[in-house]
Amino acid sequence: ALIECEAGSSNYEGMLAVASVVVNRMKHSRYPDTLYGVIYQPGQFPPATDGKVDRVLTRGIKDSCLQVAQEALAGKNNVGDCLSFRSASSGYEGTVIGSNVFF
């Protein structure tokens, strides 16, 4: 559901990049080690804290987002060890994929 909220209108690469950040965080000592913990960590993903993720879960997640999530959890990654992303227009430097920059 987070992938759909953050990159649902993006292409496959953009969705995989968001999913990869979540998986990278689960593996990193600064973040919770569970999917739920990473997604709902306070101050991290606005769609999780404003209820949008829960609304998507209630109505059902797009099949394409589920597929990308499964691939990321199985090890597919297109952002290396990036732990964050912002809008590409934010001024942050990093790898631009779709409308986001990953760093």
PDB file of C-alpha atoms in Angstrom:
ATOM      1  CA  ALA A   1       0.000   0.000   0.000  1.00  0.00           C
ATOM      2  CA  LEU A   2       2.896   2.369   0.699  1.00  0.00           C
ATOM      3  CA  ILE A   3       4.287   1.750  -2.789  1.00  0.00           C
ATOM      4  CA  GLU A   4       0.927   2.686  -4.262  1.00  0.00           C
ATOM      5  CA  CYS A   5       0.754   5.841  -2.147  1.00  0.00           C
ATOM      6  CA  GLU A   6       4.308   6.970  -2.838  1.00  0.00           C
ATOM      7  CA  ALA A   7       4.814   5.767  -6.421  1.00  0.00           C
ATOM      8  CA  GLY A   8       1.581   4.210  -7.705  1.00  0.00           C
ATOM      9  CA  SER A   9       1.481   6.526 -10.703  1.00  0.00           C
ATOM     10  CA  SER A  10       5.142   5.859 -11.480  1.00  0.00           C
ATOM     11  CA  ASN A  11       6.579   3.175 -13.721  1.00  0.00           C
ATOM     12  CA  TYR A  12       7.945  -0.151 -12.504  1.00  0.00           C
ATOM     13  CA  GLU A  13      11.392   1.286 -11.756  1.00  0.00           C
ATOM     14  CA  GLY A  14       9.915   4.054  -9.603  1.00  0.00           C
ATOM     15  CA  MET A  15       7.785   1.625  -7.626  1.00  0.00           C
ATOM     16  CA  LEU A  16      10.718  -0.761  -7.138  1.00  0.00           C
ATOM     17  CA  ALA A  17      12.874   2.113  -5.910  1.00  0.00           C
ATOM     18  CA  VAL A  18      10.378   2.990  -3.151  1.00  0.00           C
ATOM     19  CA  ALA A  19      10.072  -0.673  -2.178  1.00  0.00           C
ATOM     20  CA  SER A  20      13.874  -0.994  -2.148  1.00  0.00           C
ATOM     21  CA  VAL A  21      14.196   1.905   0.300  1.00  0.00           C
ATOM     22  CA  VAL A  22      11.743   0.196   2.659  1.00  0.00           C
ATOM     23  CA  VAL A  23      13.651  -3.105   2.497  1.00  0.00           C
ATOM     24  CA  ASN A  24      16.976  -1.288   2.952  1.00  0.00           C
ATOM     25  CA  ARG A  25      15.615   0.342   6.082  1.00  0.00           C
ATOM     26  CA  MET A  26      14.489  -3.009   7.496  1.00  0.00           C
ATOM     27  CA  LYS A  27      18.100  -4.194   7.178  1.00  0.00           C
ATOM     28  CA  HIS A  28      19.678  -1.037   8.642  1.00  0.00           C
ATOM     29  CA  SER A  29      20.350  -0.642  12.370  1.00  0.00           C
ATOM     30  CA  ARG A  30      18.869   2.896  12.509  1.00  0.00           C
ATOM     31  CA  TYR A  31      15.401   1.682  11.554  1.00  0.00           C
ATOM     32  CA  PRO A  32      12.935  -0.923  12.815  1.00  0.00           C
ATOM     33  CA  ASP A  33      13.552  -4.433  11.517  1.00  0.00           C
ATOM     34  CA  THR A  34       9.962  -5.147  10.489  1.00  0.00           C
ATOM     35  CA  LEU A  35       7.986  -4.004   7.459  1.00  0.00           C
ATOM     36  CA  TYR A  36       5.261  -2.561   9.679  1.00  0.00           C
ATOM     37  CA  GLY A  37       7.805  -0.827  11.892  1.00  0.00           C
ATOM     38  CA  VAL A  38       9.533   0.847   8.952  1.00  0.00           C
ATOM     39  CA  ILE A  39       6.339   1.970   7.227  1.00  0.00           C
ATOM     40  CA  TYR A  40       4.679   3.294  10.376  1.00  0.00           C
ATOM     41  CA  GLN A  41       7.781   4.764  12.021  1.00  0.00           C
ATOM     42  CA  PRO A  42       6.747   8.258  13.161  1.00  0.00           C
ATOM     43  CA  GLY A  43       7.817  11.079  10.874  1.00  0.00           C
ATOM     44  CA  GLN A  44       8.994   8.894   7.994  1.00  0.00           C
ATOM     45  CA  PHE A  45       6.247   8.246   5.436  1.00  0.00           C
ATOM     46  CA  PRO A  46       3.412  10.813   5.441  1.00  0.00           C
ATOM     47  CA  PRO A  47       0.905   8.444   3.745  1.00  0.00           C
ATOM     48  CA  ALA A  48       1.306   6.048   6.694  1.00  0.00           C
ATOM     49  CA  THR A  49       0.759   8.699   9.336  1.00  0.00           C
ATOM     50  CA  ASP A  50      -2.117  10.507   7.596  1.00  0.00           C
ATOM     51  CA  GLY A  51      -4.170   7.338   7.047  1.00  0.00           C
ATOM     52  CA  LYS A  52      -3.735   7.025   3.285  1.00  0.00           C
ATOM     53  CA  VAL A  53      -1.909   3.681   3.542  1.00  0.00           C
ATOM     54  CA  ASP A  54      -4.719   2.285   5.680  1.00  0.00           C
ATOM     55  CA  ARG A  55      -7.336   3.474   3.166  1.00  0.00           C
ATOM     56  CA  VAL A  56      -5.485   1.729   0.340  1.00  0.00           C
ATOM     57  CA  LEU A  57      -5.270  -1.450   2.428  1.00  0.00           C
ATOM     58  CA  THR A  58      -9.011  -1.287   3.064  1.00  0.00           C
ATOM     59  CA  ARG A  59      -9.987  -0.909  -0.598  1.00  0.00           C
ATOM     60  CA  GLY A  60      -7.293  -3.256  -1.928  1.00  0.00           C
ATOM     61  CA  ILE A  61      -3.813  -2.749  -3.323  1.00  0.00           C
ATOM     62  CA  LYS A  62      -3.051  -2.618  -7.047  1.00  0.00           C
ATOM     63  CA  ASP A  63      -1.682  -5.929  -8.325  1.00  0.00           C
ATOM     64  CA  SER A  64       1.350  -4.181  -9.808  1.00  0.00           C
ATOM     65  CA  CYS A  65       2.285  -2.758  -6.405  1.00  0.00           C
ATOM     66  CA  LEU A  66       1.914  -6.157  -4.744  1.00  0.00           C
ATOM     67  CA  GLN A  67       4.172  -7.717  -7.374  1.00  0.00           C
ATOM     68  CA  VAL A  68       6.843  -5.058  -6.875  1.00  0.00           C
ATOM     69  CA  ALA A  69       6.671  -5.468  -3.091  1.00  0.00           C
ATOM     70  CA  GLN A  70       7.145  -9.222  -3.392  1.00  0.00           C
ATOM     71  CA  GLU A  71      10.125  -8.760  -5.712  1.00  0.00           C
ATOM     72  CA  ALA A  72      11.762  -6.238  -3.370  1.00  0.00           C
ATOM     73  CA  LEU A  73      11.251  -8.500  -0.365  1.00  0.00           C
ATOM     74  CA  ALA A  74      12.849 -11.318  -2.392  1.00  0.00           C
ATOM     75  CA  GLY A  75      15.955  -9.192  -2.982  1.00  0.00           C
ATOM     76  CA  LYS A  76      15.381  -7.137  -6.128  1.00  0.00           C
ATOM     77  CA  ASN A  77      16.797  -3.635  -5.624  1.00  0.00           C
ATOM     78  CA  ASN A  78      17.458  -0.759  -8.018  1.00  0.00           C
ATOM     79  CA  VAL A  79      18.742   1.895  -5.575  1.00  0.00           C
ATOM     80  CA  GLY A  80      21.696   0.186  -3.917  1.00  0.00           C
ATOM     81  CA  ASP A  81      21.870   1.076  -0.227  1.00  0.00           C
ATOM     82  CA  CYS A  82      19.710   4.243  -0.396  1.00  0.00           C
ATOM     83  CA  LEU A  83      17.611   4.818   2.711  1.00  0.00           C
ATOM     84  CA  SER A  84      15.610   7.890   1.706  1.00  0.00           C
ATOM     85  CA  PHE A  85      13.876   9.623  -1.155  1.00  0.00           C
ATOM     86  CA  ARG A  86      12.303  12.984  -1.881  1.00  0.00           C
ATOM     87  CA  SER A  87      10.735  14.706  -4.839  1.00  0.00           C
ATOM     88  CA  ALA A  88      13.293  15.102  -7.624  1.00  0.00           C
ATOM     89  CA  SER A  89      12.645  18.850  -7.505  1.00  0.00           C
ATOM     90  CA  SER A  90      13.602  19.017  -3.806  1.00  0.00           C
ATOM     91  CA  GLY A  91      17.242  19.859  -4.470  1.00  0.00           C
ATOM     92  CA  TYR A  92      18.589  16.657  -2.905  1.00  0.00           C
ATOM     93  CA  GLU A  93      21.354  14.903  -4.801  1.00  0.00           C
ATOM     94  CA  GLY A  94      21.187  11.228  -5.595  1.00  0.00           C
ATOM     95  CA  THR A  95      19.760   8.805  -8.115  1.00  0.00           C
ATOM     96  CA  VAL A  96      16.720  10.175  -9.921  1.00  0.00           C
ATOM     97  CA  ILE A  97      14.101   7.596 -10.822  1.00  0.00           C
ATOM     98  CA  GLY A  98      10.784   8.904 -12.056  1.00  0.00           C
ATOM     99  CA  SER A  99       9.769  11.964 -10.073  1.00  0.00           C
ATOM    100  CA  ASN A 100      11.893  11.085  -7.001  1.00  0.00           C
ATOM    101  CA  VAL A 101      15.527  11.300  -6.028  1.00  0.00           C
ATOM    102  CA  PHE A 102      16.909   8.429  -3.939  1.00  0.00           C
ATOM    103  CA  PHE A 103      19.846   8.869  -1.566  1.00  0.00           C
TER     104      PHE A 103
END
